[in-house]
Amino acid sequence: YAVGMGWIPSNPMTSVKKPSARRTKEMTVWGADEVAAFLSATESHPLSVLFRLALYTGARRGELLGLRWGDVDLGRGRLAIRQNLVLVDGVPTFGTPKSHEARTVDLDESTVTVLRRWQSDQHDQLDGLKPFGDLVFTRADGSPLRPDTVSWWFRKAVEESTVHRRISFHEMRHT
């Protein structure tokens, strides 16, 4: 329009290179049989409860690692996602969830039972010590888990399970 009106000598957009379409990796998710097979295969894994919550709640890895017992209401069968844990220069740091808003997730009865058992097991494992930051998921000494370590353990658990389709930790959120 500006060229036609004589306001500019040429169209500056003719020399602009158009961006190419971004290809996104197609999301892989498991079906109910694959979820059941994976959870069965990882029943005795130290991170089995974390894997279960990832599959049943859709919480992100950092949200699960930042989950505190104070955010879990086993009586009402729900948990609140209020913070996440990320590494900043190798140091575990708490922040707000990706959406910057807390959200509540309802839990089924069997997951509540698993969490009750995990709370007792964690208490025994830590020999009465409080986990760092009241975290639900910690290392054996009560310190925070590293996100990259959790992903590594997940990949290894998937490889050792009978589930043939491989998914990433993040894809559990969408399963």
GROMACS .gro file of C-alpha atoms in nm, residues 34-97:
model
   64
   34GLU     CA    1   0.168  -4.989   2.993
   35VAL     CA    2   0.119  -4.776   3.306
   36ALA     CA    3   0.016  -5.085   3.504
   37ALA     CA    4   0.312  -5.285   3.371
   38PHE     CA    5   0.559  -5.007   3.453
   39LEU     CA    6   0.424  -4.951   3.804
   40SER     CA    7   0.428  -5.325   3.868
   41ALA     CA    8   0.788  -5.352   3.744
   42THR     CA    9   0.901  -5.060   3.962
   43GLU     CA   10   0.713  -5.150   4.282
   44SER     CA   11   1.035  -5.197   4.476
   45HIS     CA   12   1.220  -4.906   4.311
   46PRO     CA   13   1.321  -4.628   4.555
   47LEU     CA   14   1.138  -4.375   4.333
   48SER     CA   15   0.826  -4.584   4.270
   49VAL     CA   16   0.601  -4.341   4.461
   50LEU     CA   17   0.737  -4.045   4.267
   51PHE     CA   18   0.678  -4.231   3.938
   52ARG     CA   19   0.323  -4.312   4.046
   53LEU     CA   20   0.248  -3.949   4.132
   54ALA     CA   21   0.392  -3.833   3.800
   55LEU     CA   22   0.162  -4.073   3.615
   56TYR     CA   23  -0.149  -4.020   3.827
   57THR     CA   24  -0.135  -3.644   3.886
   58GLY     CA   25   0.029  -3.497   3.577
   59ALA     CA   26   0.269  -3.301   3.798
   60ARG     CA   27   0.598  -3.188   3.649
   61ARG     CA   28   0.928  -3.333   3.770
   62GLY     CA   29   1.030  -3.011   3.950
   63GLU     CA   30   0.686  -2.983   4.109
   64LEU     CA   31   0.713  -3.335   4.250
   65LEU     CA   32   1.065  -3.269   4.377
   66GLY     CA   33   0.941  -2.949   4.545
   67LEU     CA   34   0.635  -3.118   4.698
   68ARG     CA   35   0.624  -3.083   5.079
   69TRP     CA   36   0.436  -3.298   5.326
   70GLY     CA   37   0.259  -2.981   5.436
   71ASP     CA   38   0.112  -2.960   5.084
   72VAL     CA   39  -0.028  -3.313   5.105
   73ASP     CA   40  -0.365  -3.369   5.271
   74LEU     CA   41  -0.398  -3.745   5.300
   75GLY     CA   42  -0.727  -3.714   5.491
   76ARG     CA   43  -0.895  -3.534   5.202
   77GLY     CA   44  -0.698  -3.717   4.934
   78ARG     CA   45  -0.540  -3.419   4.766
   79LEU     CA   46  -0.216  -3.236   4.725
   80ALA     CA   47  -0.130  -2.877   4.642
   81ILE     CA   48   0.140  -2.790   4.392
   82ARG     CA   49   0.287  -2.471   4.537
   83GLN     CA   50   0.655  -2.480   4.447
   84ASN     CA   51   0.906  -2.652   4.226
   85LEU     CA   52   1.267  -2.748   4.270
   86VAL     CA   53   1.528  -2.668   4.006
   87LEU     CA   54   1.906  -2.656   4.004
   88VAL     CA   55   2.061  -2.311   3.970
   89ASP     CA   56   2.437  -2.339   3.925
   90GLY     CA   57   2.415  -2.686   4.079
   91VAL     CA   58   2.231  -2.563   4.388
   92PRO     CA   59   1.876  -2.688   4.460
   93THR     CA   60   1.650  -2.384   4.447
   94PHE     CA   61   1.279  -2.352   4.509
   95GLY     CA   62   1.058  -2.142   4.285
   96THR     CA   63   0.700  -2.107   4.177
   97PRO     CA   64   0.541  -2.362   3.944
   0.00000   0.00000   0.00000
